[in-house]
JSON list of C-alpha atoms in Angstrom, two decimals:
[
{"chain": "A", "resi": 177, "resn": "MET", "atom": "CA", "xyz": [-47.55, 60.58, -49.74]},
{"chain": "A", "resi": 178, "resn": "ASN", "atom": "CA", "xyz": [-44.95, 58.74, -52.10]},
{"chain": "A", "resi": 179, "resn": "ASN", "atom": "CA", "xyz": [-42.52, 61.19, -50.37]},
{"chain": "A", "resi": 180, "resn": "PHE", "atom": "CA", "xyz": [-43.55, 59.31, -47.54]},
{"chain": "A", "resi": 181, "resn": "THR", "atom": "CA", "xyz": [-44.13, 56.01, -48.34]},
{"chain": "A", "resi": 182, "resn": "ALA", "atom": "CA", "xyz": [-40.22, 56.19, -50.02]},
{"chain": "A", "resi": 183, "resn": "LEU", "atom": "CA", "xyz": [-39.33, 57.51, -46.10]},
{"chain": "A", "resi": 184, "resn": "LEU", "atom": "CA", "xyz": [-40.80, 54.96, -44.40]},
{"chain": "A", "resi": 185, "resn": "SER", "atom": "CA", "xyz": [-39.36, 51.87, -45.96]},
{"chain": "A", "resi": 186, "resn": "GLY", "atom": "CA", "xyz": [-35.81, 53.89, -46.20]},
{"chain": "A", "resi": 187, "resn": "GLU", "atom": "CA", "xyz": [-36.36, 54.19, -42.21]},
{"chain": "A", "resi": 188, "resn": "LEU", "atom": "CA", "xyz": [-37.19, 50.45, -42.02]},
{"chain": "A", "resi": 189, "resn": "GLN", "atom": "CA", "xyz": [-34.72, 49.55, -44.03]},
{"chain": "A", "resi": 190, "resn": "ARG", "atom": "CA", "xyz": [-32.02, 51.48, -42.05]},
{"chain": "A", "resi": 191, "resn": "MET", "atom": "CA", "xyz": [-32.97, 49.98, -38.96]},
{"chain": "A", "resi": 192, "resn": "LYS", "atom": "CA", "xyz": [-32.13, 46.59, -40.73]},
{"chain": "A", "resi": 193, "resn": "LYS", "atom": "CA", "xyz": [-28.68, 48.22, -41.64]},
{"chain": "A", "resi": 194, "resn": "TYR", "atom": "CA", "xyz": [-28.64, 49.47, -38.01]},
{"chain": "A", "resi": 195, "resn": "ASN", "atom": "CA", "xyz": [-29.44, 45.75, -36.57]},
{"chain": "A", "resi": 196, "resn": "ILE", "atom": "CA", "xyz": [-32.22, 47.35, -34.62]},
{"chain": "A", "resi": 197, "resn": "LEU", "atom": "CA", "xyz": [-34.87, 45.49, -35.99]},
{"chain": "A", "resi": 198, "resn": "ILE", "atom": "CA", "xyz": [-33.12, 42.40, -34.66]},
{"chain": "A", "resi": 199, "resn": "ALA", "atom": "CA", "xyz": [-32.59, 44.59, -31.05]},
{"chain": "A", "resi": 200, "resn": "GLY", "atom": "CA", "xyz": [-36.43, 44.54, -31.32]},
{"chain": "A", "resi": 201, "resn": "LEU", "atom": "CA", "xyz": [-37.19, 41.07, -32.01]},
{"chain": "A", "resi": 202, "resn": "PHE", "atom": "CA", "xyz": [-34.67, 39.91, -29.33]},
{"chain": "A", "resi": 203, "resn": "VAL", "atom": "CA", "xyz": [-36.32, 42.55, -26.66]},
{"chain": "A", "resi": 204, "resn": "ALA", "atom": "CA", "xyz": [-39.68, 40.25, -28.04]},
{"chain": "A", "resi": 205, "resn": "PHE", "atom": "CA", "xyz": [-37.99, 36.76, -27.09]},
{"chain": "A", "resi": 206, "resn": "ILE", "atom": "CA", "xyz": [-36.95, 37.75, -24.06]},
{"chain": "A", "resi": 207, "resn": "TRP", "atom": "CA", "xyz": [-40.48, 38.73, -23.41]},
{"chain": "A", "resi": 208, "resn": "ILE", "atom": "CA", "xyz": [-41.63, 35.10, -24.48]},
{"chain": "A", "resi": 209, "resn": "GLY", "atom": "CA", "xyz": [-38.28, 33.53, -22.05]},
{"chain": "A", "resi": 210, "resn": "VAL", "atom": "CA", "xyz": [-40.53, 35.99, -19.12]},
{"chain": "A", "resi": 211, "resn": "LEU", "atom": "CA", "xyz": [-43.73, 34.41, -20.47]},
{"chain": "A", "resi": 212, "resn": "TYR", "atom": "CA", "xyz": [-42.21, 30.70, -20.77]},
{"chain": "A", "resi": 213, "resn": "PHE", "atom": "CA", "xyz": [-40.80, 30.83, -17.21]},
{"chain": "A", "resi": 214, "resn": "THR", "atom": "CA", "xyz": [-44.08, 31.67, -15.62]},
{"chain": "A", "resi": 215, "resn": "ASN", "atom": "CA", "xyz": [-45.76, 28.86, -14.18]},
{"chain": "A", "resi": 216, "resn": "ILE", "atom": "CA", "xyz": [-49.38, 30.67, -15.04]},
{"chain": "A", "resi": 217, "resn": "ASP", "atom": "CA", "xyz": [-51.31, 29.14, -17.69]},
{"chain": "A", "resi": 218, "resn": "ASP", "atom": "CA", "xyz": [-53.64, 32.26, -17.70]},
{"chain": "A", "resi": 219, "resn": "ILE", "atom": "CA", "xyz": [-51.10, 35.06, -18.72]},
{"chain": "A", "resi": 220, "resn": "THR", "atom": "CA", "xyz": [-54.08, 37.58, -19.66]},
{"chain": "A", "resi": 221, "resn": "SER", "atom": "CA", "xyz": [-52.94, 40.07, -17.29]},
{"chain": "A", "resi": 222, "resn": "MET", "atom": "CA", "xyz": [-49.48, 39.38, -17.41]},
{"chain": "A", "resi": 223, "resn": "VAL", "atom": "CA", "xyz": [-49.14, 40.49, -21.35]},
{"chain": "A", "resi": 224, "resn": "PRO", "atom": "CA", "xyz": [-50.35, 44.05, -21.50]},
{"chain": "A", "resi": 225, "resn": "LEU", "atom": "CA", "xyz": [-48.11, 44.57, -18.49]},
{"chain": "A", "resi": 226, "resn": "LEU", "atom": "CA", "xyz": [-44.81, 43.69, -21.10]},
{"chain": "A", "resi": 227, "resn": "ILE", "atom": "CA", "xyz": [-46.48, 45.07, -24.02]},
{"chain": "A", "resi": 228, "resn": "PHE", "atom": "CA", "xyz": [-46.95, 48.74, -21.46]},
{"chain": "A", "resi": 229, "resn": "ILE", "atom": "CA", "xyz": [-43.40, 48.40, -20.90]},
{"chain": "A", "resi": 230, "resn": "ASP", "atom": "CA", "xyz": [-41.92, 47.65, -24.45]},
{"chain": "A", "resi": 231, "resn": "ALA", "atom": "CA", "xyz": [-43.92, 50.16, -26.40]},
{"chain": "A", "resi": 232, "resn": "THR", "atom": "CA", "xyz": [-43.15, 52.68, -23.92]},
{"chain": "A", "resi": 233, "resn": "SER", "atom": "CA", "xyz": [-39.49, 52.01, -23.75]},
{"chain": "A", "resi": 234, "resn": "MET", "atom": "CA", "xyz": [-38.79, 50.86, -26.89]},
{"chain": "A", "resi": 235, "resn": "SER", "atom": "CA", "xyz": [-40.42, 53.53, -28.86]},
{"chain": "A", "resi": 236, "resn": "MET", "atom": "CA", "xyz": [-38.17, 56.32, -27.43]},
{"chain": "A", "resi": 237, "resn": "LEU", "atom": "CA", "xyz": [-34.86, 53.95, -27.40]},
{"chain": "A", "resi": 238, "resn": "LEU", "atom": "CA", "xyz": [-35.51, 53.34, -31.47]},
{"chain": "A", "resi": 239, "resn": "VAL", "atom": "CA", "xyz": [-35.72, 56.49, -32.01]},
{"chain": "A", "resi": 240, "resn": "GLY", "atom": "CA", "xyz": [-32.77, 57.78, -29.77]},
{"chain": "A", "resi": 241, "resn": "VAL", "atom": "CA", "xyz": [-30.73, 55.23, -31.60]},
{"chain": "A", "resi": 242, "resn": "THR", "atom": "CA", "xyz": [-31.61, 55.96, -35.12]},
{"chain": "A", "resi": 243, "resn": "MET", "atom": "CA", "xyz": [-30.76, 59.70, -35.12]},
{"chain": "A", "resi": 244, "resn": "PHE", "atom": "CA", "xyz": [-27.87, 59.60, -33.16]},
{"chain": "A", "resi": 245, "resn": "TYR", "atom": "CA", "xyz": [-26.29, 57.02, -36.07]},
{"chain": "A", "resi": 246, "resn": "GLU", "atom": "CA", "xyz": [-27.61, 59.61, -38.59]},
{"chain": "A", "resi": 247, "resn": "LYS", "atom": "CA", "xyz": [-26.11, 62.85, -36.87]},
{"chain": "A", "resi": 248, "resn": "GLN", "atom": "CA", "xyz": [-22.80, 60.28, -37.38]},
{"chain": "A", "resi": 249, "resn": "GLU", "atom": "CA", "xyz": [-23.52, 60.36, -40.29]},
{"chain": "A", "resi": 250, "resn": "GLY", "atom": "CA", "xyz": [-24.38, 63.44, -41.63]},
{"chain": "A", "resi": 251, "resn": "THR", "atom": "CA", "xyz": [-27.98, 62.72, -42.33]},
{"chain": "A", "resi": 252, "resn": "ILE", "atom": "CA", "xyz": [-29.98, 65.60, -40.20]},
{"chain": "A", "resi": 253, "resn": "LYS", "atom": "CA", "xyz": [-28.02, 68.44, -41.74]},
{"chain": "A", "resi": 254, "resn": "THR", "atom": "CA", "xyz": [-29.37, 67.26, -45.29]},
{"chain": "A", "resi": 255, "resn": "LEU", "atom": "CA", "xyz": [-33.11, 67.63, -44.60]},
{"chain": "A", "resi": 256, "resn": "LEU", "atom": "CA", "xyz": [-32.83, 71.97, -44.60]},
{"chain": "A", "resi": 257, "resn": "VAL", "atom": "CA", "xyz": [-32.01, 71.49, -48.25]},
{"chain": "A", "resi": 258, "resn": "SER", "atom": "CA", "xyz": [-33.84, 68.35, -49.19]},
{"chain": "A", "resi": 259, "resn": "PRO", "atom": "CA", "xyz": [-38.05, 68.79, -50.53]},
{"chain": "A", "resi": 260, "resn": "ILE", "atom": "CA", "xyz": [-38.20, 65.83, -47.47]},
{"chain": "A", "resi": 261, "resn": "ASN", "atom": "CA", "xyz": [-41.11, 67.35, -45.13]},
{"chain": "A", "resi": 262, "resn": "LYS", "atom": "CA", "xyz": [-39.81, 67.25, -41.81]},
{"chain": "A", "resi": 263, "resn": "ALA", "atom": "CA", "xyz": [-43.69, 66.67, -40.95]},
{"chain": "A", "resi": 264, "resn": "GLU", "atom": "CA", "xyz": [-42.81, 62.97, -43.51]},
{"chain": "A", "resi": 265, "resn": "TYR", "atom": "CA", "xyz": [-39.60, 62.78, -41.91]},
{"chain": "A", "resi": 266, "resn": "ILE", "atom": "CA", "xyz": [-41.11, 62.83, -38.54]},
{"chain": "A", "resi": 267, "resn": "LEU", "atom": "CA", "xyz": [-44.04, 60.61, -39.56]},
{"chain": "A", "resi": 268, "resn": "ALA", "atom": "CA", "xyz": [-42.24, 58.22, -40.77]},
{"chain": "A", "resi": 269, "resn": "LYS", "atom": "CA", "xyz": [-40.07, 57.63, -37.99]},
{"chain": "A", "resi": 270, "resn": "THR", "atom": "CA", "xyz": [-42.61, 57.04, -34.96]},
{"chain": "A", "resi": 271, "resn": "PHE", "atom": "CA", "xyz": [-44.37, 54.46, -37.98]},
{"chain": "A", "resi": 272, "resn": "ALA", "atom": "CA", "xyz": [-41.63, 52.67, -38.45]},
{"chain": "A", "resi": 273, "resn": "ASN", "atom": "CA", "xyz": [-41.42, 52.47, -34.46]},
{"chain": "A", "resi": 274, "resn": "ILE", "atom": "CA", "xyz": [-44.98, 51.38, -35.10]},
{"chain": "A", "resi": 275, "resn": "THR", "atom": "CA", "xyz": [-43.90, 48.81, -37.20]},
{"chain": "A", "resi": 276, "resn": "SER", "atom": "CA", "xyz": [-41.17, 47.04, -34.66]},
{"chain": "A", "resi": 277, "resn": "ASN", "atom": "CA", "xyz": [-44.09, 47.38, -31.98]},
{"chain": "A", "resi": 278, "resn": "ILE", "atom": "CA", "xyz": [-46.48, 45.62, -33.58]},
{"chain": "A", "resi": 279, "resn": "ILE", "atom": "CA", "xyz": [-44.10, 42.86, -34.75]},
{"chain": "A", "resi": 280, "resn": "THR", "atom": "CA", "xyz": [-42.85, 42.21, -30.71]},
{"chain": "A", "resi": 281, "resn": "LEU", "atom": "CA", "xyz": [-46.92, 42.63, -29.85]},
{"chain": "A", "resi": 282, "resn": "ILE", "atom": "CA", "xyz": [-47.92, 39.76, -32.87]},
{"chain": "A", "resi": 283, "resn": "LEU", "atom": "CA", "xyz": [-44.85, 37.89, -32.04]},
{"chain": "A", "resi": 284, "resn": "ILE", "atom": "CA", "xyz": [-46.06, 37.68, -27.69]},
{"chain": "A", "resi": 285, "resn": "TYR", "atom": "CA", "xyz": [-49.49, 37.54, -28.86]},
{"chain": "A", "resi": 286, "resn": "ALA", "atom": "CA", "xyz": [-48.71, 34.28, -30.64]},
{"chain": "A", "resi": 287, "resn": "TYR", "atom": "CA", "xyz": [-46.71, 32.40, -28.42]},
{"chain": "A", "resi": 288, "resn": "ALA", "atom": "CA", "xyz": [-49.19, 33.15, -25.68]},
{"chain": "A", "resi": 289, "resn": "LYS", "atom": "CA", "xyz": [-52.03, 31.43, -28.15]},
{"chain": "A", "resi": 290, "resn": "VAL", "atom": "CA", "xyz": [-50.76, 29.11, -28.95]},
{"chain": "A", "resi": 291, "resn": "PHE", "atom": "CA", "xyz": [-48.66, 27.51, -25.38]},
{"chain": "A", "resi": 292, "resn": "LYS", "atom": "CA", "xyz": [-50.84, 29.41, -22.94]},
{"chain": "A", "resi": 293, "resn": "GLU", "atom": "CA", "xyz": [-53.98, 30.85, -22.49]},
{"chain": "A", "resi": 294, "resn": "ILE", "atom": "CA", "xyz": [-54.88, 34.47, -23.37]},
{"chain": "A", "resi": 295, "resn": "ASN", "atom": "CA", "xyz": [-58.01, 36.48, -23.39]},
{"chain": "A", "resi": 296, "resn": "LEU", "atom": "CA", "xyz": [-56.97, 39.64, -25.12]},
{"chain": "A", "resi": 297, "resn": "HIS", "atom": "CA", "xyz": [-58.67, 41.52, -27.61]},
{"chain": "A", "resi": 298, "resn": "PHE", "atom": "CA", "xyz": [-55.97, 41.74, -30.67]},
{"chain": "A", "resi": 299, "resn": "LEU", "atom": "CA", "xyz": [-57.31, 44.37, -32.45]},
{"chain": "A", "resi": 300, "resn": "GLY", "atom": "CA", "xyz": [-57.85, 46.12, -29.53]},
{"chain": "A", "resi": 301, "resn": "LEU", "atom": "CA", "xyz": [-54.09, 45.50, -28.75]},
{"chain": "A", "resi": 302, "resn": "LEU", "atom": "CA", "xyz": [-52.71, 46.55, -31.90]},
{"chain": "A", "resi": 303, "resn": "GLY", "atom": "CA", "xyz": [-54.43, 50.11, -32.42]},
{"chain": "A", "resi": 304, "resn": "SER", "atom": "CA", "xyz": [-53.62, 50.73, -28.23]},
{"chain": "A", "resi": 305, "resn": "VAL", "atom": "CA", "xyz": [-49.62, 49.92, -29.22]},
{"chain": "A", "resi": 306, "resn": "ALA", "atom": "CA", "xyz": [-50.23, 52.22, -32.43]},
{"chain": "A", "resi": 307, "resn": "LEU", "atom": "CA", "xyz": [-50.81, 54.74, -30.56]},
{"chain": "A", "resi": 308, "resn": "ILE", "atom": "CA", "xyz": [-48.72, 54.45, -27.55]},
{"chain": "A", "resi": 309, "resn": "ALA", "atom": "CA", "xyz": [-46.08, 54.12, -29.69]},
{"chain": "A", "resi": 310, "resn": "PHE", "atom": "CA", "xyz": [-46.78, 57.35, -31.80]},
{"chain": "A", "resi": 311, "resn": "PHE", "atom": "CA", "xyz": [-46.47, 58.96, -28.87]},
{"chain": "A", "resi": 312, "resn": "HIS", "atom": "CA", "xyz": [-43.59, 57.57, -27.14]},
{"chain": "A", "resi": 313, "resn": "SER", "atom": "CA", "xyz": [-41.83, 57.94, -29.92]},
{"chain": "A", "resi": 314, "resn": "LEU", "atom": "CA", "xyz": [-42.64, 61.42, -30.32]},
{"chain": "A", "resi": 315, "resn": "ILE", "atom": "CA", "xyz": [-41.18, 61.66, -26.55]},
{"chain": "A", "resi": 316, "resn": "GLY", "atom": "CA", "xyz": [-37.59, 60.06, -27.98]},
{"chain": "A", "resi": 317, "resn": "PHE", "atom": "CA", "xyz": [-38.13, 63.07, -30.02]},
{"chain": "A", "resi": 318, "resn": "ILE", "atom": "CA", "xyz": [-37.74, 65.92, -27.72]},
{"chain": "A", "resi": 319, "resn": "LEU", "atom": "CA", "xyz": [-35.31, 63.61, -25.13]},
{"chain": "A", "resi": 320, "resn": "ILE", "atom": "CA", "xyz": [-33.13, 63.91, -28.97]},
{"chain": "A", "resi": 321, "resn": "TYR", "atom": "CA", "xyz": [-33.42, 67.98, -28.73]},
{"chain": "A", "resi": 322, "resn": "ASN", "atom": "CA", "xyz": [-32.77, 68.28, -25.57]},
{"chain": "A", "resi": 323, "resn": "THR", "atom": "CA", "xyz": [-29.48, 66.21, -25.01]},
{"chain": "A", "resi": 324, "resn": "LYS", "atom": "CA", "xyz": [-26.01, 66.26, -26.70]},
{"chain": "A", "resi": 325, "resn": "ASP", "atom": "CA", "xyz": [-25.20, 62.59, -26.83]},
{"chain": "A", "resi": 326, "resn": "PHE", "atom": "CA", "xyz": [-26.67, 59.32, -26.40]},
{"chain": "A", "resi": 327, "resn": "THR", "atom": "CA", "xyz": [-25.65, 58.27, -22.66]},
{"chain": "A", "resi": 328, "resn": "GLU", "atom": "CA", "xyz": [-27.42, 61.59, -21.90]},
{"chain": "A", "resi": 329, "resn": "MET", "atom": "CA", "xyz": [-30.37, 60.71, -24.43]},
{"chain": "A", "resi": 330, "resn": "LEU", "atom": "CA", "xyz": [-30.47, 57.78, -21.64]},
{"chain": "A", "resi": 331, "resn": "MET", "atom": "CA", "xyz": [-30.01, 59.10, -18.64]},
{"chain": "A", "resi": 332, "resn": "GLY", "atom": "CA", "xyz": [-33.24, 61.63, -19.96]},
{"chain": "A", "resi": 333, "resn": "MET", "atom": "CA", "xyz": [-35.17, 58.18, -20.75]},
{"chain": "A", "resi": 334, "resn": "MET", "atom": "CA", "xyz": [-34.50, 57.06, -17.01]},
{"chain": "A", "resi": 335, "resn": "LYS", "atom": "CA", "xyz": [-36.04, 59.95, -15.40]},
{"chain": "A", "resi": 336, "resn": "TYR", "atom": "CA", "xyz": [-39.30, 59.76, -17.62]},
{"chain": "A", "resi": 337, "resn": "PHE", "atom": "CA", "xyz": [-39.20, 55.84, -16.56]},
{"chain": "A", "resi": 338, "resn": "PHE", "atom": "CA", "xyz": [-38.74, 56.99, -13.05]},
{"chain": "A", "resi": 339, "resn": "ILE", "atom": "CA", "xyz": [-40.87, 59.98, -12.67]},
{"chain": "A", "resi": 340, "resn": "PHE", "atom": "CA", "xyz": [-43.77, 58.73, -15.14]},
{"chain": "A", "resi": 341, "resn": "THR", "atom": "CA", "xyz": [-44.11, 55.16, -15.62]},
{"chain": "A", "resi": 342, "resn": "ILE", "atom": "CA", "xyz": [-42.83, 53.45, -12.40]},
{"chain": "A", "resi": 343, "resn": "PRO", "atom": "CA", "xyz": [-45.80, 55.04, -10.28]},
{"chain": "A", "resi": 344, "resn": "VAL", "atom": "CA", "xyz": [-48.21, 53.17, -12.99]},
{"chain": "A", "resi": 345, "resn": "LEU", "atom": "CA", "xyz": [-46.55, 49.79, -12.91]},
{"chain": "A", "resi": 346, "resn": "LEU", "atom": "CA", "xyz": [-46.71, 50.48, -8.81]},
{"chain": "A", "resi": 347, "resn": "GLU", "atom": "CA", "xyz": [-50.25, 50.99, -9.38]},
{"chain": "A", "resi": 348, "resn": "HIS", "atom": "CA", "xyz": [-50.88, 48.50, -11.71]},
{"chain": "A", "resi": 349, "resn": "ILE", "atom": "CA", "xyz": [-49.24, 45.38, -9.75]},
{"chain": "A", "resi": 350, "resn": "GLY", "atom": "CA", "xyz": [-51.16, 46.78, -6.23]},
{"chain": "A", "resi": 351, "resn": "LEU", "atom": "CA", "xyz": [-48.79, 48.31, -4.21]},
{"chain": "A", "resi": 352, "resn": "ILE", "atom": "CA", "xyz": [-50.17, 51.81, -4.93]},
{"chain": "A", "resi": 353, "resn": "ASP", "atom": "CA", "xyz": [-54.11, 51.81, -3.49]},
{"chain": "A", "resi": 354, "resn": "ASN", "atom": "CA", "xyz": [-54.48, 55.07, -2.37]},
{"chain": "A", "resi": 355, "resn": "GLU", "atom": "CA", "xyz": [-57.50, 56.64, -4.18]},
{"chain": "A", "resi": 356, "resn": "THR", "atom": "CA", "xyz": [-56.33, 60.17, -4.52]},
{"chain": "A", "resi": 357, "resn": "ILE", "atom": "CA", "xyz": [-52.72, 58.97, -6.10]},
{"chain": "A", "resi": 358, "resn": "LYS", "atom": "CA", "xyz": [-54.54, 56.72, -8.44]},
{"chain": "A", "resi": 359, "resn": "LYS", "atom": "CA", "xyz": [-57.21, 60.07, -9.38]},
{"chain": "A", "resi": 360, "resn": "ILE", "atom": "CA", "xyz": [-53.50, 61.85, -10.03]},
{"chain": "A", "resi": 361, "resn": "LEU", "atom": "CA", "xyz": [-52.38, 59.00, -12.08]},
{"chain": "A", "resi": 362, "resn": "PHE", "atom": "CA", "xyz": [-54.75, 60.14, -14.46]},
{"chain": "A", "resi": 363, "resn": "ILE", "atom": "CA", "xyz": [-52.74, 63.15, -15.37]},
{"chain": "A", "resi": 364, "resn": "ILE", "atom": "CA", "xyz": [-49.61, 61.01, -16.91]},
{"chain": "A", "resi": 365, "resn": "PRO", "atom": "CA", "xyz": [-49.91, 59.70, -20.45]},
{"chain": "A", "resi": 366, "resn": "ALA", "atom": "CA", "xyz": [-48.94, 56.41, -19.36]},
{"chain": "A", "resi": 367, "resn": "LYS", "atom": "CA", "xyz": [-51.51, 55.44, -17.01]},
{"chain": "A", "resi": 368, "resn": "SER", "atom": "CA", "xyz": [-54.06, 56.41, -19.79]},
{"chain": "A", "resi": 369, "resn": "SER", "atom": "CA", "xyz": [-51.97, 54.06, -21.81]},
{"chain": "A", "resi": 370, "resn": "SER", "atom": "CA", "xyz": [-51.71, 51.42, -19.50]},
{"chain": "A", "resi": 371, "resn": "ILE", "atom": "CA", "xyz": [-55.78, 51.83, -19.38]},
{"chain": "A", "resi": 372, "resn": "LEU", "atom": "CA", "xyz": [-56.33, 50.97, -22.94]},
{"chain": "A", "resi": 373, "resn": "LEU", "atom": "CA", "xyz": [-53.83, 48.17, -23.05]},
{"chain": "A", "resi": 374, "resn": "GLN", "atom": "CA", "xyz": [-55.78, 46.67, -20.24]},
{"chain": "A", "resi": 375, "resn": "SER", "atom": "CA", "xyz": [-59.42, 47.23, -21.27]},
{"chain": "A", "resi": 376, "resn": "THR", "atom": "CA", "xyz": [-58.48, 44.69, -24.11]},
{"chain": "A", "resi": 377, "resn": "GLY", "atom": "CA", "xyz": [-59.01, 42.00, -21.20]},
{"chain": "A", "resi": 378, "resn": "GLY", "atom": "CA", "xyz": [-62.09, 43.56, -20.31]},
{"chain": "A", "resi": 379, "resn": "GLY", "atom": "CA", "xyz": [-63.06, 44.61, -16.97]},
{"chain": "A", "resi": 380, "resn": "VAL", "atom": "CA", "xyz": [-62.54, 48.72, -16.72]},
{"chain": "A", "resi": 381, "resn": "ASP", "atom": "CA", "xyz": [-65.00, 51.57, -17.12]},
{"chain": "A", "resi": 382, "resn": "ALA", "atom": "CA", "xyz": [-65.97, 52.82, -20.46]},
{"chain": "A", "resi": 383, "resn": "TRP", "atom": "CA", "xyz": [-65.44, 56.07, -19.23]},
{"chain": "A", "resi": 384, "resn": "GLU", "atom": "CA", "xyz": [-61.36, 55.10, -18.56]},
{"chain": "A", "resi": 385, "resn": "ILE", "atom": "CA", "xyz": [-61.09, 54.14, -22.03]},
{"chain": "A", "resi": 386, "resn": "TRP", "atom": "CA", "xyz": [-62.44, 56.85, -23.69]},
{"chain": "A", "resi": 387, "resn": "PHE", "atom": "CA", "xyz": [-61.01, 59.50, -21.51]},
{"chain": "A", "resi": 388, "resn": "SER", "atom": "CA", "xyz": [-57.71, 57.37, -21.92]},
{"chain": "A", "resi": 389, "resn": "LEU", "atom": "CA", "xyz": [-58.16, 57.84, -25.90]},
{"chain": "A", "resi": 390, "resn": "ILE", "atom": "CA", "xyz": [-59.21, 60.78, -25.92]},
{"chain": "A", "resi": 391, "resn": "TYR", "atom": "CA", "xyz": [-56.18, 62.28, -23.66]},
{"chain": "A", "resi": 392, "resn": "LEU", "atom": "CA", "xyz": [-53.62, 60.43, -25.16]},
{"chain": "A", "resi": 393, "resn": "ILE", "atom": "CA", "xyz": [-54.91, 61.07, -28.69]},
{"chain": "A", "resi": 394, "resn": "ILE", "atom": "CA", "xyz": [-54.84, 65.06, -27.51]},
{"chain": "A", "resi": 395, "resn": "VAL", "atom": "CA", "xyz": [-51.12, 65.18, -26.02]},
{"chain": "A", "resi": 396, "resn": "SER", "atom": "CA", "xyz": [-50.19, 63.68, -29.15]},
{"chain": "A", "resi": 397, "resn": "LEU", "atom": "CA", "xyz": [-51.40, 65.94, -31.36]},
{"chain": "A", "resi": 398, "resn": "ILE", "atom": "CA", "xyz": [-49.44, 68.56, -29.32]},
{"chain": "A", "resi": 399, "resn": "LEU", "atom": "CA", "xyz": [-46.24, 66.99, -29.17]},
{"chain": "A", "resi": 400, "resn": "PHE", "atom": "CA", "xyz": [-46.33, 66.15, -32.88]},
{"chain": "A", "resi": 401, "resn": "TYR", "atom": "CA", "xyz": [-46.90, 69.97, -32.80]},
{"chain": "A", "resi": 402, "resn": "LEU", "atom": "CA", "xyz": [-43.78, 70.66, -30.67]},
{"chain": "A", "resi": 403, "resn": "VAL", "atom": "CA", "xyz": [-41.48, 68.10, -32.30]},
{"chain": "A", "resi": 404, "resn": "TRP", "atom": "CA", "xyz": [-42.29, 69.89, -35.73]},
{"chain": "A", "resi": 405, "resn": "LYS", "atom": "CA", "xyz": [-41.58, 72.81, -34.53]},
{"chain": "A", "resi": 406, "resn": "LYS", "atom": "CA", "xyz": [-38.25, 72.41, -32.82]},
{"chain": "A", "resi": 407, "resn": "PHE", "atom": "CA", "xyz": [-37.41, 70.23, -35.87]},
{"chain": "A", "resi": 408, "resn": "ASP", "atom": "CA", "xyz": [-35.74, 72.95, -37.69]},
{"chain": "A", "resi": 409, "resn": "ASP", "atom": "CA", "xyz": [-33.52, 74.45, -34.73]},
{"chain": "A", "resi": 410, "resn": "PHE", "atom": "CA", "xyz": [-32.53, 70.66, -33.85]},
{"chain": "A", "resi": 411, "resn": "ALA", "atom": "CA", "xyz": [-31.54, 70.31, -37.39]},
{"chain": "A", "resi": 412, "resn": "ILE", "atom": "CA", "xyz": [-29.28, 73.25, -37.58]},
{"chain": "A", "resi": 413, "resn": "LYS", "atom": "CA", "xyz": [-28.09, 72.73, -34.15]},
{"chain": "A", "resi": 414, "resn": "GLU", "atom": "CA", "xyz": [-26.68, 69.96, -35.86]},
{"chain": "A", "resi": 415, "resn": "SER", "atom": "CA", "xyz": [-25.45, 71.38, -39.15]},
{"chain": "A", "resi": 416, "resn": "GLY", "atom": "CA", "xyz": [-22.89, 73.49, -36.79]},
{"chain": "A", "resi": 417, "resn": "ASP", "atom": "CA", "xyz": [-24.39, 76.59, -38.19]}
]
C-alpha cells in the first residue's frame, strides 16, 4: 500500500513535470468552451457525450505520453530490478489517469451547474468515469506494448476510435437506428461506457445499466491480467536485452 501511494504521488508529479496535467486542463476548458458556445440551456444530454469522448481518448493518450517519456529516460528497464510490484506500477498509472479524468469531470459539471442547466447524478458520473478511465488506460498499455514509437501509438488509437468508438457515437446521435446493429454494439466496451454515462440522467433500462456495469468490470479485469502478464516482456524489450 505504501509503495502504491508513493507511486501514485510520483506519477502525478511526473504528469505535472511533463505538463500532462496542464494539457488535461486545457482539454477540459475546450469542452467548457463547446458548452459555452452551445445555444442550449439544458445540456443534460450533451455532458455525457463530452465526458465519454474525454474519458476514452484521454485515458489512452495519457498512458502513452507518460510511458514514452519514461522510455526516453530509461525508467522502465529499472523496474525489473526494483522492489516495486508491477501490479502497483500499472495501478498507479491508471489511477493517475482516473484523477485527471475526474478533474475534467468536476470542471465541466461545475460550469454546467453554475451557467447552464444539468440534471445528472454526479456520484454516478464519478463512478462511471473512474471505471471507463480504468478500462481505457489499460487499452493504452496494450497499444504501448505493440507499438515502436508515439506516432505509431497514435495511429493505433485512431484505429481503435474508428472501429470501437465512432459507431457508438453515431448511434448516440441517432444516425444508427437499426435494432440489429444496436444489439451488436453491446459487444463493444465503448457501448457499455456510453450507457453508464447516459444512465446518470435517467431513462435507461435497468438491465442495460447492470449489463454494462458487469461487462465493463469483467473485461477490465481480463485486460488488467493481460497487461500485468505482458509487462515483463515489454520491460525486457525496452531494456534492449
